[in-house]
Amino acid sequence: PLEGSIPAEIGHCENLVTIEMEQNKLESPLPSEIGLLTNLRYVNFRQAKLVGTIPTELGNMRALRTLHLDSNDLTGLVPSELGKLENLGELLVVGTDTSGMLPIEVCALTRGNLRRLDCLDNQDCSCPS
């Protein structure tokens, strides 16, 4: 497994369409510069030992179809900016320490392409009624 942090320079890899970093020992936050990767379609950081909050800049990745952040030490709220990801089909944040209700913008994606939204283990994870 990879160890250490993800460099901010990842934001210079604008032609990336896939990031597969499952089961690593990153033990670092996800850099906000990842939001510069607007061609990304698939991102998997499942069990990568990420810490910190989910960057709001992920909402800039409009081509994104799959976002797996599950089973990490992520905290805070799921950012409302993820509601801009109209092509998103899967969003997994189960097994993280995120808390609070899901933003209405994210819940609205279930009326479009979002077919899998999983945050069941998380505190107060639900869509507002």
PDB file of C-alpha atoms in Angstrom:
ATOM      1  CA  PRO A   1       0.000   0.000   0.000  1.00  0.00           C
ATOM      2  CA  LEU A   2       0.960   3.607  -0.551  1.00  0.00           C
ATOM      3  CA  GLU A   3       1.793   5.671   2.517  1.00  0.00           C
ATOM      4  CA  GLY A   4       1.940   9.417   3.055  1.00  0.00           C
ATOM      5  CA  SER A   5      -0.005  12.373   1.765  1.00  0.00           C
ATOM      6  CA  ILE A   6      -1.483  13.138  -1.622  1.00  0.00           C
ATOM      7  CA  PRO A   7       0.494  16.090  -3.027  1.00  0.00           C
ATOM      8  CA  ALA A   8      -1.332  19.271  -3.989  1.00  0.00           C
ATOM      9  CA  GLU A   9       0.311  18.890  -7.403  1.00  0.00           C
ATOM     10  CA  ILE A  10      -2.284  16.249  -8.215  1.00  0.00           C
ATOM     11  CA  GLY A  11      -4.336  19.205  -9.419  1.00  0.00           C
ATOM     12  CA  HIS A  12      -1.950  19.518 -12.402  1.00  0.00           C
ATOM     13  CA  CYS A  13      -2.978  16.101 -13.763  1.00  0.00           C
ATOM     14  CA  GLU A  14      -5.948  17.518 -15.634  1.00  0.00           C
ATOM     15  CA  ASN A  15      -6.243  14.585 -18.072  1.00  0.00           C
ATOM     16  CA  LEU A  16      -6.896  12.009 -15.346  1.00  0.00           C
ATOM     17  CA  VAL A  17     -10.233  10.228 -15.660  1.00  0.00           C
ATOM     18  CA  THR A  18      -9.764   7.609 -12.911  1.00  0.00           C
ATOM     19  CA  ILE A  19      -8.196   7.618  -9.453  1.00  0.00           C
ATOM     20  CA  GLU A  20      -8.059   4.214  -7.768  1.00  0.00           C
ATOM     21  CA  MET A  21      -6.472   4.505  -4.310  1.00  0.00           C
ATOM     22  CA  GLU A  22      -8.405   1.862  -2.370  1.00  0.00           C
ATOM     23  CA  GLN A  23      -6.809   0.272   0.718  1.00  0.00           C
ATOM     24  CA  ASN A  24      -3.825   2.536   1.219  1.00  0.00           C
ATOM     25  CA  LYS A  25      -2.278   4.201   4.254  1.00  0.00           C
ATOM     26  CA  LEU A  26      -2.471   7.833   3.219  1.00  0.00           C
ATOM     27  CA  GLU A  27      -3.327   9.166   6.694  1.00  0.00           C
ATOM     28  CA  SER A  28      -3.746  12.643   5.235  1.00  0.00           C
ATOM     29  CA  PRO A  29      -6.551  14.925   4.069  1.00  0.00           C
ATOM     30  CA  LEU A  30      -7.774  14.929   0.505  1.00  0.00           C
ATOM     31  CA  PRO A  31      -6.171  18.050  -1.025  1.00  0.00           C
ATOM     32  CA  SER A  32      -8.590  20.680  -2.287  1.00  0.00           C
ATOM     33  CA  GLU A  33      -6.608  20.790  -5.553  1.00  0.00           C
ATOM     34  CA  ILE A  34      -8.249  17.509  -6.542  1.00  0.00           C
ATOM     35  CA  GLY A  35     -11.232  19.663  -7.474  1.00  0.00           C
ATOM     36  CA  LEU A  36      -9.216  20.968 -10.434  1.00  0.00           C
ATOM     37  CA  LEU A  37      -9.492  17.539 -12.077  1.00  0.00           C
ATOM     38  CA  THR A  38     -12.659  18.269 -14.001  1.00  0.00           C
ATOM     39  CA  ASN A  39     -12.266  15.260 -16.345  1.00  0.00           C
ATOM     40  CA  LEU A  40     -12.398  12.707 -13.536  1.00  0.00           C
ATOM     41  CA  ARG A  41     -15.177  10.149 -13.884  1.00  0.00           C
ATOM     42  CA  TYR A  42     -14.241   7.590 -11.232  1.00  0.00           C
ATOM     43  CA  VAL A  43     -12.687   8.234  -7.809  1.00  0.00           C
ATOM     44  CA  ASN A  44     -12.141   5.464  -5.273  1.00  0.00           C
ATOM     45  CA  PHE A  45     -10.503   6.255  -1.933  1.00  0.00           C
ATOM     46  CA  ARG A  46     -12.245   3.392  -0.054  1.00  0.00           C
ATOM     47  CA  GLN A  47     -10.240   2.380   3.033  1.00  0.00           C
ATOM     48  CA  ALA A  48      -7.395   4.743   2.126  1.00  0.00           C
ATOM     49  CA  LYS A  49      -7.095   6.118   5.684  1.00  0.00           C
ATOM     50  CA  LEU A  50      -8.038   9.647   4.638  1.00  0.00           C
ATOM     51  CA  VAL A  51      -8.525  12.161   7.460  1.00  0.00           C
ATOM     52  CA  GLY A  52     -10.108  15.612   7.700  1.00  0.00           C
ATOM     53  CA  THR A  53     -13.172  16.902   5.905  1.00  0.00           C
ATOM     54  CA  ILE A  54     -14.506  16.291   2.413  1.00  0.00           C
ATOM     55  CA  PRO A  55     -13.252  19.213   0.298  1.00  0.00           C
ATOM     56  CA  THR A  56     -15.983  21.447  -1.112  1.00  0.00           C
ATOM     57  CA  GLU A  57     -13.896  21.655  -4.308  1.00  0.00           C
ATOM     58  CA  LEU A  58     -15.030  18.131  -5.242  1.00  0.00           C
ATOM     59  CA  GLY A  59     -18.166  19.870  -6.483  1.00  0.00           C
ATOM     60  CA  ASN A  60     -16.111  21.190  -9.433  1.00  0.00           C
ATOM     61  CA  MET A  61     -15.612  17.695 -10.874  1.00  0.00           C
ATOM     62  CA  ARG A  62     -18.730  17.822 -13.058  1.00  0.00           C
ATOM     63  CA  ALA A  63     -17.868  14.695 -15.119  1.00  0.00           C
ATOM     64  CA  LEU A  64     -17.672  12.550 -11.966  1.00  0.00           C
ATOM     65  CA  ARG A  65     -19.873   9.450 -12.011  1.00  0.00           C
ATOM     66  CA  THR A  66     -18.518   7.494  -9.035  1.00  0.00           C
ATOM     67  CA  LEU A  67     -17.184   8.819  -5.716  1.00  0.00           C
ATOM     68  CA  HIS A  68     -16.173   6.277  -3.058  1.00  0.00           C
ATOM     69  CA  LEU A  69     -14.929   7.860   0.166  1.00  0.00           C
ATOM     70  CA  ASP A  70     -16.210   5.100   2.430  1.00  0.00           C
ATOM     71  CA  SER A  71     -14.353   3.575   5.391  1.00  0.00           C
ATOM     72  CA  ASN A  72     -12.082   6.556   6.067  1.00  0.00           C
ATOM     73  CA  ASP A  73     -11.612   8.890   9.033  1.00  0.00           C
ATOM     74  CA  LEU A  74     -13.420  11.789   7.365  1.00  0.00           C
ATOM     75  CA  THR A  75     -15.305  14.180   9.643  1.00  0.00           C
ATOM     76  CA  GLY A  76     -17.725  17.081   9.376  1.00  0.00           C
ATOM     77  CA  LEU A  77     -20.627  17.529   7.026  1.00  0.00           C
ATOM     78  CA  VAL A  78     -21.035  16.199   3.506  1.00  0.00           C
ATOM     79  CA  PRO A  79     -20.577  19.421   1.489  1.00  0.00           C
ATOM     80  CA  SER A  80     -23.575  20.814  -0.370  1.00  0.00           C
ATOM     81  CA  GLU A  81     -21.257  21.476  -3.333  1.00  0.00           C
ATOM     82  CA  LEU A  82     -21.466  17.767  -4.171  1.00  0.00           C
ATOM     83  CA  GLY A  83     -24.991  18.588  -5.342  1.00  0.00           C
ATOM     84  CA  LYS A  84     -23.411  20.129  -8.473  1.00  0.00           C
ATOM     85  CA  LEU A  85     -22.309  16.656  -9.626  1.00  0.00           C
ATOM     86  CA  GLU A  86     -25.280  15.974 -11.885  1.00  0.00           C
ATOM     87  CA  ASN A  87     -23.598  12.958 -13.540  1.00  0.00           C
ATOM     88  CA  LEU A  88     -22.908  11.261 -10.209  1.00  0.00           C
ATOM     89  CA  GLY A  89     -24.323   7.735 -10.069  1.00  0.00           C
ATOM     90  CA  GLU A  90     -22.694   6.492  -6.826  1.00  0.00           C
ATOM     91  CA  LEU A  91     -21.754   8.341  -3.653  1.00  0.00           C
ATOM     92  CA  LEU A  92     -20.422   6.242  -0.792  1.00  0.00           C
ATOM     93  CA  VAL A  93     -19.503   7.869   2.531  1.00  0.00           C
ATOM     94  CA  VAL A  94     -20.545   4.947   4.754  1.00  0.00           C
ATOM     95  CA  GLY A  95     -18.098   4.088   7.522  1.00  0.00           C
ATOM     96  CA  THR A  96     -16.784   7.634   7.904  1.00  0.00           C
ATOM     97  CA  ASP A  97     -17.230  10.017  10.814  1.00  0.00           C
ATOM     98  CA  THR A  98     -19.233  12.526   8.787  1.00  0.00           C
ATOM     99  CA  SER A  99     -22.300  13.745  10.601  1.00  0.00           C
ATOM    100  CA  GLY A 100     -25.483  15.693  10.124  1.00  0.00           C
ATOM    101  CA  MET A 101     -28.232  15.474   7.582  1.00  0.00           C
ATOM    102  CA  LEU A 102     -27.275  15.298   3.954  1.00  0.00           C
ATOM    103  CA  PRO A 103     -27.560  18.627   2.138  1.00  0.00           C
ATOM    104  CA  ILE A 104     -30.751  19.019   0.150  1.00  0.00           C
ATOM    105  CA  GLU A 105     -28.602  19.625  -2.953  1.00  0.00           C
ATOM    106  CA  VAL A 106     -27.075  16.138  -2.609  1.00  0.00           C
ATOM    107  CA  CYS A 107     -30.442  14.520  -1.893  1.00  0.00           C
ATOM    108  CA  ALA A 108     -31.843  16.137  -5.053  1.00  0.00           C
ATOM    109  CA  LEU A 109     -29.353  14.118  -7.119  1.00  0.00           C
ATOM    110  CA  THR A 110     -31.400  10.993  -6.351  1.00  0.00           C
ATOM    111  CA  ARG A 111     -34.046  12.371  -8.733  1.00  0.00           C
ATOM    112  CA  GLY A 112     -31.441  12.275 -11.509  1.00  0.00           C
ATOM    113  CA  ASN A 113     -28.516   9.932 -12.098  1.00  0.00           C
ATOM    114  CA  LEU A 114     -27.648   9.144  -8.467  1.00  0.00           C
ATOM    115  CA  ARG A 115     -28.674   5.539  -7.957  1.00  0.00           C
ATOM    116  CA  ARG A 116     -26.523   4.583  -4.981  1.00  0.00           C
ATOM    117  CA  LEU A 117     -26.161   6.856  -1.968  1.00  0.00           C
ATOM    118  CA  ASP A 118     -24.750   5.122   1.100  1.00  0.00           C
ATOM    119  CA  CYS A 119     -24.011   6.774   4.427  1.00  0.00           C
ATOM    120  CA  LEU A 120     -25.957   4.430   6.716  1.00  0.00           C
ATOM    121  CA  ASP A 121     -23.376   4.091   9.507  1.00  0.00           C
ATOM    122  CA  ASN A 122     -22.916   7.838   9.805  1.00  0.00           C
ATOM    123  CA  GLN A 123     -24.478   9.913  12.563  1.00  0.00           C
ATOM    124  CA  ASP A 124     -27.804  11.497  11.528  1.00  0.00           C
ATOM    125  CA  CYS A 125     -27.271  10.625   7.874  1.00  0.00           C
ATOM    126  CA  SER A 126     -30.515  11.166   6.034  1.00  0.00           C
ATOM    127  CA  CYS A 127     -32.136  13.531   3.603  1.00  0.00           C
ATOM    128  CA  PRO A 128     -34.236  16.354   5.021  1.00  0.00           C
ATOM    129  CA  SER A 129     -37.952  15.734   4.642  1.00  0.00           C
TER     130      SER A 129
END
